[in-house]
């Protein structure tokens, strides 16, 4: 893998994490509107939200990307 390919992979991963963050937020909002905030799905989504937020934060921590 060349250096450019490796950097492109980081860019794709970052974009995928941002997309996942947005989808999880939408799913959580839908569950909130339906009044299903105590279910297992809601808890799993909250855990996923924290995980994705942590990964996005690491890009900023290592100076790869700015925080959004």
JSON list of N, CA and C in Angstrom, two decimals:
[
{"chain": "A", "resi": 1, "resn": "UNK", "atom": "N", "xyz": [0.85, -1.17, 0.00]},
{"chain": "A", "resi": 1, "resn": "UNK", "atom": "CA", "xyz": [0.00, 0.00, 0.00]},
{"chain": "A", "resi": 1, "resn": "UNK", "atom": "C", "xyz": [0.90, 1.24, 0.00]},
{"chain": "A", "resi": 2, "resn": "UNK", "atom": "N", "xyz": [0.64, 2.14, -0.91]},
{"chain": "A", "resi": 2, "resn": "UNK", "atom": "CA", "xyz": [1.44, 3.37, -0.99]},
{"chain": "A", "resi": 2, "resn": "UNK", "atom": "C", "xyz": [0.99, 4.34, 0.11]},
{"chain": "A", "resi": 3, "resn": "UNK", "atom": "N", "xyz": [1.80, 5.35, 0.30]},
{"chain": "A", "resi": 3, "resn": "UNK", "atom": "CA", "xyz": [1.47, 6.37, 1.29]},
{"chain": "A", "resi": 3, "resn": "UNK", "atom": "C", "xyz": [0.16, 7.08, 0.93]},
{"chain": "A", "resi": 4, "resn": "UNK", "atom": "N", "xyz": [-0.04, 7.37, -0.34]},
{"chain": "A", "resi": 4, "resn": "UNK", "atom": "CA", "xyz": [-1.28, 8.03, -0.77]},
{"chain": "A", "resi": 4, "resn": "UNK", "atom": "C", "xyz": [-2.50, 7.14, -0.54]},
{"chain": "A", "resi": 5, "resn": "UNK", "atom": "N", "xyz": [-2.37, 5.86, -0.81]},
{"chain": "A", "resi": 5, "resn": "UNK", "atom": "CA", "xyz": [-3.47, 4.92, -0.58]},
{"chain": "A", "resi": 5, "resn": "UNK", "atom": "C", "xyz": [-3.80, 4.82, 0.91]},
{"chain": "A", "resi": 6, "resn": "UNK", "atom": "N", "xyz": [-2.76, 4.83, 1.72]},
{"chain": "A", "resi": 6, "resn": "UNK", "atom": "CA", "xyz": [-2.97, 4.76, 3.16]},
{"chain": "A", "resi": 6, "resn": "UNK", "atom": "C", "xyz": [-3.68, 6.01, 3.67]},
{"chain": "A", "resi": 7, "resn": "UNK", "atom": "N", "xyz": [-3.28, 7.17, 3.20]},
{"chain": "A", "resi": 7, "resn": "UNK", "atom": "CA", "xyz": [-3.93, 8.41, 3.60]},
{"chain": "A", "resi": 7, "resn": "UNK", "atom": "C", "xyz": [-5.38, 8.47, 3.10]},
{"chain": "A", "resi": 8, "resn": "UNK", "atom": "N", "xyz": [-5.60, 7.96, 1.90]},
{"chain": "A", "resi": 8, "resn": "UNK", "atom": "CA", "xyz": [-6.97, 7.91, 1.37]},
{"chain": "A", "resi": 8, "resn": "UNK", "atom": "C", "xyz": [-7.84, 6.98, 2.22]},
{"chain": "A", "resi": 9, "resn": "UNK", "atom": "N", "xyz": [-7.25, 5.91, 2.73]},
{"chain": "A", "resi": 9, "resn": "UNK", "atom": "CA", "xyz": [-8.00, 4.99, 3.59]},
{"chain": "A", "resi": 9, "resn": "UNK", "atom": "C", "xyz": [-8.40, 5.69, 4.89]},
{"chain": "A", "resi": 10, "resn": "UNK", "atom": "N", "xyz": [-7.51, 6.51, 5.45]},
{"chain": "A", "resi": 10, "resn": "UNK", "atom": "CA", "xyz": [-7.85, 7.29, 6.65]},
{"chain": "A", "resi": 10, "resn": "UNK", "atom": "C", "xyz": [-9.01, 8.24, 6.35]},
{"chain": "A", "resi": 11, "resn": "UNK", "atom": "N", "xyz": [-8.96, 8.89, 5.20]},
{"chain": "A", "resi": 11, "resn": "UNK", "atom": "CA", "xyz": [-10.03, 9.80, 4.81]},
{"chain": "A", "resi": 11, "resn": "UNK", "atom": "C", "xyz": [-11.36, 9.07, 4.69]},
{"chain": "A", "resi": 12, "resn": "UNK", "atom": "N", "xyz": [-11.34, 7.89, 4.07]},
{"chain": "A", "resi": 12, "resn": "UNK", "atom": "CA", "xyz": [-12.58, 7.10, 3.93]},
{"chain": "A", "resi": 12, "resn": "UNK", "atom": "C", "xyz": [-13.10, 6.66, 5.30]},
{"chain": "A", "resi": 13, "resn": "UNK", "atom": "N", "xyz": [-12.19, 6.23, 6.17]},
{"chain": "A", "resi": 13, "resn": "UNK", "atom": "CA", "xyz": [-12.60, 5.80, 7.49]},
{"chain": "A", "resi": 13, "resn": "UNK", "atom": "C", "xyz": [-13.22, 6.95, 8.27]},
{"chain": "A", "resi": 14, "resn": "UNK", "atom": "N", "xyz": [-12.63, 8.13, 8.18]},
{"chain": "A", "resi": 14, "resn": "UNK", "atom": "CA", "xyz": [-13.16, 9.30, 8.87]},
{"chain": "A", "resi": 14, "resn": "UNK", "atom": "C", "xyz": [-14.55, 9.65, 8.34]},
{"chain": "A", "resi": 15, "resn": "UNK", "atom": "N", "xyz": [-14.71, 9.63, 7.03]},
{"chain": "A", "resi": 15, "resn": "UNK", "atom": "CA", "xyz": [-16.02, 9.92, 6.43]},
{"chain": "A", "resi": 15, "resn": "UNK", "atom": "C", "xyz": [-17.05, 8.89, 6.87]},
{"chain": "A", "resi": 16, "resn": "UNK", "atom": "N", "xyz": [-16.66, 7.63, 6.92]},
{"chain": "A", "resi": 16, "resn": "UNK", "atom": "CA", "xyz": [-17.57, 6.58, 7.36]},
{"chain": "A", "resi": 16, "resn": "UNK", "atom": "C", "xyz": [-17.97, 6.77, 8.82]},
{"chain": "A", "resi": 17, "resn": "UNK", "atom": "N", "xyz": [-17.04, 7.17, 9.66]},
{"chain": "A", "resi": 17, "resn": "UNK", "atom": "CA", "xyz": [-17.35, 7.42, 11.06]},
{"chain": "A", "resi": 17, "resn": "UNK", "atom": "C", "xyz": [-18.33, 8.58, 11.22]},
{"chain": "A", "resi": 18, "resn": "UNK", "atom": "N", "xyz": [-18.14, 9.63, 10.43]},
{"chain": "A", "resi": 18, "resn": "UNK", "atom": "CA", "xyz": [-19.08, 10.76, 10.48]},
{"chain": "A", "resi": 18, "resn": "UNK", "atom": "C", "xyz": [-20.47, 10.34, 10.04]},
{"chain": "A", "resi": 19, "resn": "UNK", "atom": "N", "xyz": [-20.54, 9.53, 8.99]},
{"chain": "A", "resi": 19, "resn": "UNK", "atom": "CA", "xyz": [-21.84, 9.04, 8.50]},
{"chain": "A", "resi": 19, "resn": "UNK", "atom": "C", "xyz": [-22.50, 8.14, 9.55]},
{"chain": "A", "resi": 20, "resn": "UNK", "atom": "N", "xyz": [-21.72, 7.29, 10.19]},
{"chain": "A", "resi": 20, "resn": "UNK", "atom": "CA", "xyz": [-22.26, 6.41, 11.23]},
{"chain": "A", "resi": 20, "resn": "UNK", "atom": "C", "xyz": [-22.76, 7.23, 12.41]},
{"chain": "A", "resi": 21, "resn": "UNK", "atom": "N", "xyz": [-22.01, 8.26, 12.79]},
{"chain": "A", "resi": 21, "resn": "UNK", "atom": "CA", "xyz": [-22.43, 9.14, 13.88]},
{"chain": "A", "resi": 21, "resn": "UNK", "atom": "C", "xyz": [-23.78, 9.76, 13.59]},
{"chain": "A", "resi": 22, "resn": "UNK", "atom": "N", "xyz": [-23.96, 10.24, 12.36]},
{"chain": "A", "resi": 22, "resn": "UNK", "atom": "CA", "xyz": [-25.23, 10.87, 11.99]},
{"chain": "A", "resi": 22, "resn": "UNK", "atom": "C", "xyz": [-26.38, 9.87, 11.97]},
{"chain": "A", "resi": 23, "resn": "UNK", "atom": "N", "xyz": [-26.13, 8.66, 11.49]},
{"chain": "A", "resi": 23, "resn": "UNK", "atom": "CA", "xyz": [-27.17, 7.64, 11.44]},
{"chain": "A", "resi": 23, "resn": "UNK", "atom": "C", "xyz": [-27.59, 7.22, 12.84]},
{"chain": "A", "resi": 24, "resn": "UNK", "atom": "N", "xyz": [-26.63, 7.04, 13.73]},
{"chain": "A", "resi": 24, "resn": "UNK", "atom": "CA", "xyz": [-26.94, 6.67, 15.11]},
{"chain": "A", "resi": 24, "resn": "UNK", "atom": "C", "xyz": [-27.77, 7.77, 15.77]},
{"chain": "A", "resi": 25, "resn": "UNK", "atom": "N", "xyz": [-27.41, 9.03, 15.54]},
{"chain": "A", "resi": 25, "resn": "UNK", "atom": "CA", "xyz": [-28.17, 10.14, 16.11]},
{"chain": "A", "resi": 25, "resn": "UNK", "atom": "C", "xyz": [-29.61, 10.13, 15.60]},
{"chain": "A", "resi": 26, "resn": "UNK", "atom": "N", "xyz": [-29.80, 9.86, 14.31]},
{"chain": "A", "resi": 26, "resn": "UNK", "atom": "CA", "xyz": [-31.15, 9.78, 13.75]},
{"chain": "A", "resi": 26, "resn": "UNK", "atom": "C", "xyz": [-31.94, 8.63, 14.37]},
{"chain": "A", "resi": 27, "resn": "UNK", "atom": "N", "xyz": [-31.29, 7.47, 14.50]},
{"chain": "A", "resi": 27, "resn": "UNK", "atom": "CA", "xyz": [-31.96, 6.31, 15.09]},
{"chain": "A", "resi": 27, "resn": "UNK", "atom": "C", "xyz": [-32.35, 6.57, 16.54]},
{"chain": "A", "resi": 28, "resn": "UNK", "atom": "N", "xyz": [-31.46, 7.20, 17.29]},
{"chain": "A", "resi": 28, "resn": "UNK", "atom": "CA", "xyz": [-31.77, 7.53, 18.68]},
{"chain": "A", "resi": 28, "resn": "UNK", "atom": "C", "xyz": [-32.95, 8.49, 18.77]},
{"chain": "A", "resi": 29, "resn": "UNK", "atom": "N", "xyz": [-32.97, 9.47, 17.89]},
{"chain": "A", "resi": 29, "resn": "UNK", "atom": "CA", "xyz": [-34.07, 10.44, 17.88]},
{"chain": "A", "resi": 29, "resn": "UNK", "atom": "C", "xyz": [-35.40, 9.75, 17.57]},
{"chain": "A", "resi": 30, "resn": "UNK", "atom": "N", "xyz": [-35.38, 8.82, 16.62]},
{"chain": "A", "resi": 30, "resn": "UNK", "atom": "CA", "xyz": [-36.60, 8.08, 16.28]},
{"chain": "A", "resi": 30, "resn": "UNK", "atom": "C", "xyz": [-37.11, 7.28, 17.48]},
{"chain": "A", "resi": 31, "resn": "UNK", "atom": "N", "xyz": [-36.20, 6.64, 18.19]},
{"chain": "A", "resi": 31, "resn": "UNK", "atom": "CA", "xyz": [-36.60, 5.88, 19.37]},
{"chain": "A", "resi": 31, "resn": "UNK", "atom": "C", "xyz": [-37.14, 6.80, 20.47]},
{"chain": "A", "resi": 32, "resn": "UNK", "atom": "N", "xyz": [-36.50, 7.96, 20.65]},
{"chain": "A", "resi": 32, "resn": "UNK", "atom": "CA", "xyz": [-36.99, 8.92, 21.65]},
{"chain": "A", "resi": 32, "resn": "UNK", "atom": "C", "xyz": [-38.41, 9.37, 21.31]},
{"chain": "A", "resi": 33, "resn": "UNK", "atom": "N", "xyz": [-38.64, 9.68, 20.04]},
{"chain": "A", "resi": 33, "resn": "UNK", "atom": "CA", "xyz": [-39.98, 10.12, 19.62]},
{"chain": "A", "resi": 33, "resn": "UNK", "atom": "C", "xyz": [-41.03, 9.03, 19.84]},
{"chain": "A", "resi": 34, "resn": "UNK", "atom": "N", "xyz": [-40.59, 7.77, 19.72]},
{"chain": "A", "resi": 34, "resn": "UNK", "atom": "CA", "xyz": [-41.51, 6.65, 19.92]},
{"chain": "A", "resi": 34, "resn": "UNK", "atom": "C", "xyz": [-41.63, 6.28, 21.40]},
{"chain": "A", "resi": 35, "resn": "UNK", "atom": "N", "xyz": [-40.88, 6.96, 22.27]},
{"chain": "A", "resi": 35, "resn": "UNK", "atom": "CA", "xyz": [-40.94, 6.68, 23.69]},
{"chain": "A", "resi": 35, "resn": "UNK", "atom": "C", "xyz": [-40.24, 5.40, 24.10]},
{"chain": "A", "resi": 36, "resn": "UNK", "atom": "N", "xyz": [-39.31, 4.96, 23.30]},
{"chain": "A", "resi": 36, "resn": "UNK", "atom": "CA", "xyz": [-38.61, 3.70, 23.57]},
{"chain": "A", "resi": 36, "resn": "UNK", "atom": "C", "xyz": [-37.17, 3.96, 24.02]},
{"chain": "A", "resi": 37, "resn": "UNK", "atom": "N", "xyz": [-37.05, 4.63, 25.16]},
{"chain": "A", "resi": 37, "resn": "UNK", "atom": "CA", "xyz": [-35.71, 4.99, 25.63]},
{"chain": "A", "resi": 37, "resn": "UNK", "atom": "C", "xyz": [-35.17, 4.02, 26.67]},
{"chain": "A", "resi": 38, "resn": "UNK", "atom": "N", "xyz": [-35.93, 3.00, 26.99]},
{"chain": "A", "resi": 38, "resn": "UNK", "atom": "CA", "xyz": [-35.45, 2.04, 27.99]},
{"chain": "A", "resi": 38, "resn": "UNK", "atom": "C", "xyz": [-35.15, 0.68, 27.38]},
{"chain": "A", "resi": 39, "resn": "UNK", "atom": "N", "xyz": [-35.31, 0.56, 26.08]},
{"chain": "A", "resi": 39, "resn": "UNK", "atom": "CA", "xyz": [-35.11, -0.73, 25.44]},
{"chain": "A", "resi": 39, "resn": "UNK", "atom": "C", "xyz": [-33.64, -1.03, 25.18]},
{"chain": "A", "resi": 40, "resn": "UNK", "atom": "N", "xyz": [-33.41, -2.29, 24.83]},
{"chain": "A", "resi": 40, "resn": "UNK", "atom": "CA", "xyz": [-32.05, -2.74, 24.55]},
{"chain": "A", "resi": 40, "resn": "UNK", "atom": "C", "xyz": [-31.47, -2.04, 23.32]},
{"chain": "A", "resi": 41, "resn": "UNK", "atom": "N", "xyz": [-32.30, -1.81, 22.31]},
{"chain": "A", "resi": 41, "resn": "UNK", "atom": "CA", "xyz": [-31.81, -1.14, 21.09]},
{"chain": "A", "resi": 41, "resn": "UNK", "atom": "C", "xyz": [-31.30, 0.25, 21.42]},
{"chain": "A", "resi": 42, "resn": "UNK", "atom": "N", "xyz": [-32.05, 0.98, 22.26]},
{"chain": "A", "resi": 42, "resn": "UNK", "atom": "CA", "xyz": [-31.64, 2.33, 22.64]},
{"chain": "A", "resi": 42, "resn": "UNK", "atom": "C", "xyz": [-30.30, 2.29, 23.38]},
{"chain": "A", "resi": 43, "resn": "UNK", "atom": "N", "xyz": [-30.15, 1.34, 24.28]},
{"chain": "A", "resi": 43, "resn": "UNK", "atom": "CA", "xyz": [-28.91, 1.22, 25.04]},
{"chain": "A", "resi": 43, "resn": "UNK", "atom": "C", "xyz": [-27.73, 0.88, 24.12]},
{"chain": "A", "resi": 44, "resn": "UNK", "atom": "N", "xyz": [-27.97, 0.00, 23.16]},
{"chain": "A", "resi": 44, "resn": "UNK", "atom": "CA", "xyz": [-26.91, -0.37, 22.21]},
{"chain": "A", "resi": 44, "resn": "UNK", "atom": "C", "xyz": [-26.51, 0.82, 21.36]},
{"chain": "A", "resi": 45, "resn": "UNK", "atom": "N", "xyz": [-27.49, 1.61, 20.94]},
{"chain": "A", "resi": 45, "resn": "UNK", "atom": "CA", "xyz": [-27.19, 2.79, 20.13]},
{"chain": "A", "resi": 45, "resn": "UNK", "atom": "C", "xyz": [-26.41, 3.83, 20.94]},
{"chain": "A", "resi": 46, "resn": "UNK", "atom": "N", "xyz": [-26.75, 3.98, 22.21]},
{"chain": "A", "resi": 46, "resn": "UNK", "atom": "CA", "xyz": [-26.00, 4.91, 23.05]},
{"chain": "A", "resi": 46, "resn": "UNK", "atom": "C", "xyz": [-24.54, 4.47, 23.17]},
{"chain": "A", "resi": 47, "resn": "UNK", "atom": "N", "xyz": [-24.32, 3.19, 23.34]},
{"chain": "A", "resi": 47, "resn": "UNK", "atom": "CA", "xyz": [-22.95, 2.68, 23.42]},
{"chain": "A", "resi": 47, "resn": "UNK", "atom": "C", "xyz": [-22.22, 2.90, 22.09]},
{"chain": "A", "resi": 48, "resn": "UNK", "atom": "N", "xyz": [-22.92, 2.67, 20.99]},
{"chain": "A", "resi": 48, "resn": "UNK", "atom": "CA", "xyz": [-22.32, 2.88, 19.67]},
{"chain": "A", "resi": 48, "resn": "UNK", "atom": "C", "xyz": [-21.99, 4.35, 19.47]},
{"chain": "A", "resi": 49, "resn": "UNK", "atom": "N", "xyz": [-22.86, 5.23, 19.92]},
{"chain": "A", "resi": 49, "resn": "UNK", "atom": "CA", "xyz": [-22.64, 6.68, 19.81]},
{"chain": "A", "resi": 49, "resn": "UNK", "atom": "C", "xyz": [-21.36, 7.07, 20.53]},
{"chain": "A", "resi": 50, "resn": "UNK", "atom": "N", "xyz": [-21.17, 6.56, 21.74]},
{"chain": "A", "resi": 50, "resn": "UNK", "atom": "CA", "xyz": [-19.97, 6.88, 22.51]},
{"chain": "A", "resi": 50, "resn": "UNK", "atom": "C", "xyz": [-18.72, 6.33, 21.84]},
{"chain": "A", "resi": 51, "resn": "UNK", "atom": "N", "xyz": [-18.81, 5.13, 21.32]},
{"chain": "A", "resi": 51, "resn": "UNK", "atom": "CA", "xyz": [-17.66, 4.52, 20.64]},
{"chain": "A", "resi": 51, "resn": "UNK", "atom": "C", "xyz": [-17.26, 5.32, 19.42]},
{"chain": "A", "resi": 52, "resn": "UNK", "atom": "N", "xyz": [-18.22, 5.70, 18.60]},
{"chain": "A", "resi": 52, "resn": "UNK", "atom": "CA", "xyz": [-17.94, 6.46, 17.39]},
{"chain": "A", "resi": 52, "resn": "UNK", "atom": "C", "xyz": [-17.39, 7.83, 17.75]},
{"chain": "A", "resi": 53, "resn": "UNK", "atom": "N", "xyz": [-17.97, 8.46, 18.76]},
{"chain": "A", "resi": 53, "resn": "UNK", "atom": "CA", "xyz": [-17.48, 9.77, 19.20]},
{"chain": "A", "resi": 53, "resn": "UNK", "atom": "C", "xyz": [-16.02, 9.68, 19.64]},
{"chain": "A", "resi": 54, "resn": "UNK", "atom": "N", "xyz": [-15.69, 8.61, 20.36]},
{"chain": "A", "resi": 54, "resn": "UNK", "atom": "CA", "xyz": [-14.32, 8.40, 20.81]},
{"chain": "A", "resi": 54, "resn": "UNK", "atom": "C", "xyz": [-13.38, 8.24, 19.62]},
{"chain": "A", "resi": 55, "resn": "UNK", "atom": "N", "xyz": [-13.76, 7.45, 18.64]},
{"chain": "A", "resi": 55, "resn": "UNK", "atom": "CA", "xyz": [-12.91, 7.23, 17.46]},
{"chain": "A", "resi": 55, "resn": "UNK", "atom": "C", "xyz": [-12.71, 8.53, 16.68]},
{"chain": "A", "resi": 56, "resn": "UNK", "atom": "N", "xyz": [-13.77, 9.31, 16.51]},
{"chain": "A", "resi": 56, "resn": "UNK", "atom": "CA", "xyz": [-13.65, 10.59, 15.81]},
{"chain": "A", "resi": 56, "resn": "UNK", "atom": "C", "xyz": [-12.72, 11.52, 16.59]},
{"chain": "A", "resi": 57, "resn": "UNK", "atom": "N", "xyz": [-12.84, 11.50, 17.90]},
{"chain": "A", "resi": 57, "resn": "UNK", "atom": "CA", "xyz": [-11.98, 12.33, 18.74]},
{"chain": "A", "resi": 57, "resn": "UNK", "atom": "C", "xyz": [-10.50, 11.96, 18.63]},
{"chain": "A", "resi": 58, "resn": "UNK", "atom": "N", "xyz": [-10.22, 10.71, 18.40]},
{"chain": "A", "resi": 58, "resn": "UNK", "atom": "CA", "xyz": [-8.82, 10.29, 18.25]},
{"chain": "A", "resi": 58, "resn": "UNK", "atom": "C", "xyz": [-8.18, 10.86, 17.00]},
{"chain": "A", "resi": 59, "resn": "UNK", "atom": "N", "xyz": [-8.98, 11.07, 15.96]},
{"chain": "A", "resi": 59, "resn": "UNK", "atom": "CA", "xyz": [-8.43, 11.72, 14.76]},
{"chain": "A", "resi": 59, "resn": "UNK", "atom": "C", "xyz": [-7.91, 13.11, 15.11]},
{"chain": "A", "resi": 60, "resn": "UNK", "atom": "N", "xyz": [-8.68, 13.84, 15.92]},
{"chain": "A", "resi": 60, "resn": "UNK", "atom": "CA", "xyz": [-8.26, 15.17, 16.33]},
{"chain": "A", "resi": 60, "resn": "UNK", "atom": "C", "xyz": [-7.07, 15.10, 17.28]},
{"chain": "A", "resi": 61, "resn": "UNK", "atom": "N", "xyz": [-7.10, 14.14, 18.20]},
{"chain": "A", "resi": 61, "resn": "UNK", "atom": "CA", "xyz": [-6.03, 13.99, 19.17]},
{"chain": "A", "resi": 61, "resn": "UNK", "atom": "C", "xyz": [-4.68, 13.77, 18.50]},
{"chain": "A", "resi": 62, "resn": "UNK", "atom": "N", "xyz": [-4.68, 13.01, 17.43]},
{"chain": "A", "resi": 62, "resn": "UNK", "atom": "CA", "xyz": [-3.44, 12.72, 16.70]},
{"chain": "A", "resi": 62, "resn": "UNK", "atom": "C", "xyz": [-3.16, 13.71, 15.58]},
{"chain": "A", "resi": 63, "resn": "UNK", "atom": "N", "xyz": [-3.99, 14.75, 15.47]},
{"chain": "A", "resi": 63, "resn": "UNK", "atom": "CA", "xyz": [-3.76, 15.80, 14.49]},
{"chain": "A", "resi": 63, "resn": "UNK", "atom": "C", "xyz": [-4.09, 15.40, 13.06]},
{"chain": "A", "resi": 64, "resn": "UNK", "atom": "N", "xyz": [-4.85, 14.31, 12.90]},
{"chain": "A", "resi": 64, "resn": "UNK", "atom": "CA", "xyz": [-5.20, 13.86, 11.55]},
{"chain": "A", "resi": 64, "resn": "UNK", "atom": "C", "xyz": [-6.36, 14.69, 11.00]},
{"chain": "A", "resi": 65, "resn": "UNK", "atom": "N", "xyz": [-7.32, 14.98, 11.86]},
{"chain": "A", "resi": 65, "resn": "UNK", "atom": "CA", "xyz": [-8.48, 15.78, 11.47]},
{"chain": "A", "resi": 65, "resn": "UNK", "atom": "C", "xyz": [-8.85, 16.71, 12.62]},
{"chain": "A", "resi": 66, "resn": "UNK", "atom": "N", "xyz": [-9.49, 17.81, 12.26]},
{"chain": "A", "resi": 66, "resn": "UNK", "atom": "CA", "xyz": [-9.99, 18.73, 13.28]},
{"chain": "A", "resi": 66, "resn": "UNK", "atom": "C", "xyz": [-11.30, 18.19, 13.84]},
{"chain": "A", "resi": 67, "resn": "UNK", "atom": "N", "xyz": [-11.62, 18.56, 15.06]},
{"chain": "A", "resi": 67, "resn": "UNK", "atom": "CA", "xyz": [-12.90, 18.14, 15.64]},
{"chain": "A", "resi": 67, "resn": "UNK", "atom": "C", "xyz": [-14.03, 18.92, 14.98]},
{"chain": "A", "resi": 68, "resn": "UNK", "atom": "N", "xyz": [-15.14, 18.25, 14.87]},
{"chain": "A", "resi": 68, "resn": "UNK", "atom": "CA", "xyz": [-16.31, 18.89, 14.26]},
{"chain": "A", "resi": 68, "resn": "UNK", "atom": "C", "xyz": [-17.32, 19.24, 15.30]}
]
